[in-house]
Coordinates of C-alpha atoms in Angstrom, one line a residue:
M24 CA 27.8 39.2 -22.0
R25 CA 31.5 39.8 -21.0
T26 CA 33.2 41.7 -23.5
A27 CA 35.6 38.8 -24.4
D28 CA 32.5 36.4 -25.0
L29 CA 30.8 38.8 -27.1
V30 CA 33.8 39.3 -29.5
A31 CA 34.0 35.6 -29.6
A32 CA 30.3 35.5 -30.5
L33 CA 30.8 38.4 -33.2
K34 CA 33.6 36.6 -34.8
A35 CA 31.6 33.3 -34.9
A36 CA 28.9 34.8 -36.6
A37 CA 30.9 36.8 -38.9
E38 CA 31.3 34.2 -42.0
P39 CA 28.9 34.0 -44.4
T40 CA 28.2 30.1 -44.2
R41 CA 27.9 30.6 -40.3
L42 CA 25.7 33.3 -40.6
R43 CA 23.5 31.3 -43.0
I44 CA 23.5 28.4 -40.6
L45 CA 22.2 30.8 -37.7
L46 CA 19.3 32.1 -40.4
L47 CA 18.2 28.6 -40.8
L48 CA 18.2 27.6 -37.1
A49 CA 16.4 30.6 -36.1
G50 CA 13.5 29.1 -38.1
G51 CA 13.5 25.7 -36.4
E52 CA 15.8 22.5 -35.3
L53 CA 18.1 20.8 -37.8
N54 CA 20.6 18.3 -38.2
V55 CA 24.1 18.1 -40.0
K56 CA 22.5 16.1 -42.8
D57 CA 19.8 18.8 -43.3
L58 CA 22.3 21.5 -43.5
T59 CA 24.4 19.6 -46.0
L60 CA 21.6 19.6 -48.2
I61 CA 20.3 23.1 -47.8
L62 CA 23.8 24.8 -47.8
G63 CA 25.5 22.3 -50.8
Q64 CA 28.3 21.9 -48.7
S65 CA 30.5 18.9 -47.2
Q66 CA 29.5 17.5 -44.3
P67 CA 33.2 18.0 -42.5
R68 CA 33.0 21.5 -43.5
V69 CA 29.3 22.2 -42.0
S70 CA 30.2 20.2 -39.0
R71 CA 33.2 22.6 -38.2
H72 CA 31.2 25.5 -38.6
L73 CA 28.6 24.2 -36.3
K74 CA 31.4 23.3 -33.9
L75 CA 32.5 26.9 -33.9
L76 CA 29.1 28.3 -33.3
C77 CA 28.6 26.0 -30.1
E78 CA 32.0 27.0 -28.8
A79 CA 30.9 30.5 -29.2
G80 CA 27.5 29.8 -27.4
L81 CA 25.3 30.8 -30.1
I82 CA 23.9 27.5 -30.7
E83 CA 23.2 24.2 -28.8
R84 CA 23.1 20.7 -29.8
F85 CA 21.4 17.7 -28.4
R86 CA 21.3 13.9 -29.5
D87 CA 18.2 12.2 -30.7
G88 CA 18.9 8.5 -31.1
S89 CA 21.8 8.5 -33.7
W90 CA 21.2 11.8 -35.0
V91 CA 22.5 15.5 -33.5
Y92 CA 20.3 18.3 -33.8
F93 CA 21.0 22.1 -33.6
H94 CA 19.0 25.1 -32.4
I95 CA 19.6 28.5 -31.2
S96 CA 19.4 28.7 -27.5
D97 CA 17.3 30.8 -25.7
R98 CA 19.2 29.8 -22.3
Q99 CA 22.3 31.6 -23.4
P100 CA 23.2 35.4 -23.8
G101 CA 24.9 34.1 -27.2
G102 CA 21.6 32.6 -28.5
R103 CA 19.8 35.8 -27.8
L104 CA 22.4 37.8 -29.6
A105 CA 22.2 35.4 -32.6
L106 CA 18.6 36.2 -32.7
R107 CA 18.9 39.7 -32.6
L108 CA 21.8 39.4 -35.3
V109 CA 19.6 37.4 -37.9
S110 CA 16.3 39.9 -37.3
D111 CA 18.5 42.3 -39.2
V112 CA 18.9 40.5 -42.3
D113 CA 16.9 41.1 -45.2
P114 CA 14.8 37.9 -45.8
A115 CA 14.4 38.9 -49.5
E116 CA 18.0 38.5 -50.3
T117 CA 18.7 35.7 -53.0
S118 CA 20.6 33.2 -50.9
V119 CA 18.5 33.7 -47.8
R120 CA 15.7 32.9 -49.7
R121 CA 16.9 30.0 -51.4
D122 CA 18.1 28.4 -48.2
R123 CA 14.9 29.1 -46.5
E124 CA 12.8 27.6 -49.7
R125 CA 15.1 24.4 -49.4
A126 CA 14.5 24.3 -45.6
E127 CA 11.0 24.3 -46.0
A128 CA 11.0 21.6 -48.6
L129 CA 12.9 19.4 -46.1
K130 CA 10.4 20.3 -43.5
R131 CA 7.3 19.3 -45.4
E132 CA 9.1 15.6 -45.9
R133 CA 9.2 15.8 -42.0
E134 CA 5.7 16.3 -41.9
A135 CA 4.7 13.7 -44.2
T136 CA 6.8 11.1 -42.1
A137 CA 5.2 12.9 -38.9
Q138 CA 1.5 12.4 -40.0
A139 CA 2.3 9.0 -40.8
F140 CA 3.6 8.3 -37.5
F141 CA 0.7 9.9 -35.7
E142 CA -1.8 8.1 -37.8
Q143 CA 0.1 4.7 -36.7
H144 CA -0.2 5.9 -33.0
A145 CA -3.7 7.8 -33.0
A146 CA -5.3 4.8 -31.5
D147 CA -3.1 5.1 -28.6
W148 CA -4.1 8.5 -27.7
D149 CA -8.0 7.8 -28.4
R150 CA -7.5 4.8 -25.9
I151 CA -5.8 7.0 -23.1
R152 CA -8.7 9.6 -23.5
T153 CA -11.2 7.3 -22.8
L154 CA -9.7 6.4 -19.5
H155 CA -10.6 9.8 -17.9
V156 CA -13.3 12.6 -18.0
A157 CA -14.0 14.2 -21.3
E158 CA -11.0 16.3 -23.0
N159 CA -13.1 19.4 -23.7
D160 CA -14.3 19.4 -19.8
V161 CA -10.4 19.3 -19.1
E162 CA -9.5 22.0 -21.5
A163 CA -12.3 24.3 -20.2
A164 CA -10.9 23.8 -16.7
M165 CA -7.3 24.6 -17.9
R166 CA -8.4 27.8 -19.4
R167 CA -10.3 29.0 -16.4
A168 CA -7.3 28.2 -14.1
I169 CA -4.7 30.0 -16.0
G170 CA -6.8 33.1 -16.6
E171 CA -7.2 35.6 -19.6
G172 CA -3.5 36.6 -19.9
P173 CA -2.2 38.3 -22.0
F174 CA 1.1 36.3 -21.3
G175 CA 4.4 36.8 -22.9
L176 CA 6.4 33.3 -23.1
F177 CA 4.1 30.2 -22.4
V178 CA 5.9 27.0 -22.3
D179 CA 4.2 23.6 -22.5
L180 CA 6.4 20.6 -21.4
G181 CA 5.8 17.5 -23.0
T182 CA 3.7 19.1 -25.7
G183 CA 3.4 16.1 -27.7
T184 CA 1.0 16.8 -30.3
G185 CA 1.1 20.6 -29.4
R186 CA -2.7 20.5 -28.3
T187 CA -2.1 22.7 -25.2
L188 CA -0.2 25.3 -27.5
E189 CA -3.1 25.4 -29.8
L190 CA -5.6 25.7 -26.9
F191 CA -3.7 28.8 -25.4
A192 CA -2.6 30.5 -28.6
D193 CA -5.1 33.5 -28.4
R194 CA -3.7 34.2 -25.0
F195 CA 0.3 34.6 -25.4
A196 CA 2.4 36.1 -27.7
R197 CA 5.1 33.3 -27.7
G198 CA 4.6 29.8 -27.4
L199 CA 7.3 27.2 -27.0
G200 CA 6.5 23.3 -26.6
L201 CA 9.3 21.0 -25.7
D202 CA 9.4 17.3 -25.8
V203 CA 11.7 14.6 -25.9
N204 CA 10.4 12.6 -28.9
Q205 CA 11.4 13.9 -32.3
A206 CA 8.6 12.2 -34.2
M207 CA 5.7 13.8 -31.9
L208 CA 7.5 17.2 -32.6
N209 CA 7.6 16.7 -36.1
Y210 CA 3.8 16.0 -36.3
A211 CA 3.2 19.1 -33.2
Q212 CA 5.1 21.5 -35.8
A213 CA 2.8 20.6 -38.6
N214 CA -0.3 20.6 -36.7
L215 CA 0.2 24.2 -35.2
K216 CA 1.0 25.4 -38.6
S217 CA -2.2 23.8 -40.1
K218 CA -4.2 25.6 -37.1
G219 CA -2.5 28.9 -38.1
C220 CA -0.6 29.1 -34.6
L221 CA 2.2 31.2 -36.0
N222 CA 2.9 32.5 -32.6
A223 CA 4.2 29.1 -31.2
Q224 CA 7.0 26.6 -32.2
V225 CA 8.3 23.4 -30.6
R226 CA 11.8 21.8 -30.0
H227 CA 13.5 19.1 -28.4
G228 CA 13.7 19.5 -24.7
D229 CA 14.9 17.8 -21.5
I230 CA 12.3 18.4 -18.8
Y231 CA 15.1 17.7 -16.2
S232 CA 17.2 20.2 -17.9
L233 CA 15.2 22.9 -19.9
S234 CA 17.1 25.2 -22.4
L235 CA 15.5 28.4 -20.8
A236 CA 17.1 31.0 -18.5
D237 CA 16.0 31.8 -15.4
R238 CA 12.9 33.6 -14.5
Q239 CA 12.0 34.0 -18.2
A240 CA 8.4 32.2 -18.6
D241 CA 5.1 33.6 -17.7
V242 CA 3.2 30.2 -17.8
V243 CA 4.7 26.6 -17.6
V244 CA 2.1 23.7 -18.2
M245 CA 2.5 20.3 -17.5
H246 CA -0.4 18.2 -19.0
Q247 CA -0.2 14.4 -18.3
V248 CA 3.4 14.5 -18.0
L249 CA 4.1 13.8 -14.3
H250 CA 2.8 10.3 -14.6
F251 CA 5.5 9.3 -16.9
L252 CA 8.5 10.7 -14.7
S253 CA 10.7 8.9 -12.5
D254 CA 11.3 12.3 -10.2
P255 CA 8.5 14.3 -10.7
A256 CA 9.8 16.8 -7.9
L257 CA 12.8 17.5 -9.9
A258 CA 10.9 18.3 -13.1
I259 CA 8.4 20.5 -10.8
R260 CA 11.6 22.4 -9.6
E261 CA 13.1 22.9 -12.8
A262 CA 9.8 24.3 -14.3
A263 CA 9.8 26.7 -11.3
R264 CA 13.4 28.0 -12.1
V265 CA 12.3 29.2 -15.3
L266 CA 9.0 31.0 -14.2
A267 CA 9.2 34.8 -14.1
P268 CA 8.1 36.4 -10.8
G269 CA 4.4 36.0 -10.5
G270 CA 4.6 33.5 -13.1
K271 CA 2.3 30.6 -13.2
L272 CA 2.6 26.7 -13.2
L273 CA -0.2 24.6 -14.0
I274 CA -0.1 20.8 -13.6
I275 CA -2.7 18.5 -15.0
D276 CA -2.6 14.7 -14.0
F277 CA -4.5 12.0 -12.4
A278 CA -5.5 11.8 -9.1
P279 CA -4.5 8.5 -7.1
H280 CA -5.9 5.2 -8.8
D281 CA -5.5 1.5 -8.8
L282 CA -5.1 0.7 -12.5
E283 CA -2.2 -1.2 -12.5
F284 CA -1.9 -2.2 -16.0
L285 CA -1.1 1.4 -16.8
R286 CA 2.4 0.4 -15.7
S287 CA 3.3 -2.2 -17.8
R288 CA 1.0 -1.2 -20.9
E289 CA 1.3 2.5 -21.3
A290 CA 4.7 3.1 -19.3
H291 CA 3.3 4.8 -16.3
E292 CA 5.7 5.4 -13.2
R293 CA 3.3 6.8 -11.1
L294 CA -0.4 5.7 -10.5
G295 CA -1.8 9.4 -9.9
F296 CA -1.1 11.9 -7.4
P297 CA -2.4 13.0 -4.0
H298 CA -3.2 16.8 -3.4
E299 CA -0.9 17.0 -0.5
Q300 CA 2.2 15.4 -2.5
V301 CA 1.8 18.0 -5.1
A302 CA 1.4 20.7 -3.1
G303 CA 4.7 19.8 -1.2
W304 CA 6.5 19.5 -4.4
L305 CA 5.2 23.1 -5.4
K306 CA 6.2 24.8 -2.1
D307 CA 9.4 22.9 -1.8
A308 CA 10.4 24.6 -5.5
G309 CA 9.5 28.0 -4.2
L310 CA 6.2 28.3 -5.4
V311 CA 2.7 29.1 -3.8
P312 CA -0.2 26.6 -4.4
K313 CA -3.2 28.9 -5.3
S314 CA -6.1 26.2 -6.4
T315 CA -6.7 22.4 -7.1
E316 CA -9.7 21.1 -8.9
D317 CA -10.6 17.6 -9.2
L318 CA -12.7 16.7 -12.3
R319 CA -14.6 13.4 -11.5
P320 CA -16.3 11.1 -13.4
K321 CA -20.0 11.5 -13.9
D322 CA -22.7 9.4 -12.4
G323 CA -23.2 6.1 -14.8
D324 CA -19.5 6.4 -15.9
S325 CA -17.2 3.0 -15.9
E326 CA -15.4 2.4 -12.5
E327 CA -12.3 2.7 -15.0
I328 CA -12.9 6.4 -15.5
L329 CA -9.9 8.2 -13.8
T330 CA -10.5 11.7 -11.9
V331 CA -8.1 14.5 -13.3
T332 CA -6.7 16.9 -11.2
I333 CA -5.5 20.4 -12.0
W334 CA -3.1 22.2 -9.6
L335 CA -2.2 26.0 -10.1
A336 CA 0.9 27.6 -8.4
E337 CA 2.4 31.0 -8.7
R338 CA 6.2 32.1 -8.2
P339 CA 5.9 35.1 -5.8
A340 CA 6.3 38.4 -7.5
A341 CA 9.5 39.4 -5.1
Q342 CA 11.1 36.2 -4.9
A343 CA 14.6 35.4 -5.7
S344 CA 15.7 32.8 -8.3
V345 CA 14.8 29.4 -7.5
A346 CA 18.4 27.6 -7.2
R347 CA 19.4 25.2 -10.1
I348 CA 20.3 21.5 -9.5
G349 CA 23.4 20.6 -11.0
A350 CA 25.1 23.0 -13.8
P351 CA 24.5 26.5 -14.0
A352 CA 21.7 27.8 -16.6
E353 CA 24.6 29.2 -18.9
E354 CA 26.5 26.1 -19.3
V355 CA 25.6 24.3 -22.6
R356 CA 25.1 20.6 -21.9
E357 CA 25.1 17.5 -24.0
G358 CA 21.3 16.7 -24.7
A359 CA 19.6 19.6 -23.5
G360 CA 16.9 20.8 -26.2

């Protein structure tokens, strides 16, 4: 950080309430209402503290419907400084412990709401799974493709229920799942906690504008995500940007098919992808395609059972940073998770 930016960030953090806010946001995303309840302070006062922390580059904000959430940013130097600062605070201090307990109570309420949401929509996931080859076959192929690791930072784009993070939790030091659906994120957080995946967390994220610095992730996974996107090539390019030299991108999606009802009923933008199309996108993003595997229906399966394709690509170890489309990585943008 430049000296002036460092001084501004330290000044912003050097106030008791703002330090409490940083400690809370280090544990997960919260909105203004959450913070007013936890801190016992008025909304205008909390909003003012949040504004100062945002301006200093210590935290980021994003909008989800009518709510605005905040988190500490991995993308910005100020966010990484904030994480270092809060790591030295005594967790047993009375005010710190009390804030943490109140935050946990709020999270339990969210988890209950998230569980109800998932139960309401569980049939949707079950129905989708019946459209392609067995899920355990897909997951076994994913684990073979990605390798044993160990990996430092593992990023799951469009994390949904957090299942991919759970699947690979034994192979990474830190897992991060990003999604735009806050209800699903709440469910994923509860699911990972119940499974003991303490090395993984989830948060809101824009797949076209990731809140991660360049060349940071050892693995990025896009599991059944591309067919929902209007611009898959841009999403792949953004995933490539955050890959560290030698990092791996794993894409799992459908091979080309003709189930037109998926466009209207399930909001699919694309009806699968040919090998050469995805390979072209990977090369354009500066990645090297390493392997492609088709998991085809078995003899006797319905004609509507879809083939799942798994693409693996790597970023060359000596490659320079992939050019960013749009604003620089350091810039805080409205809506970036």
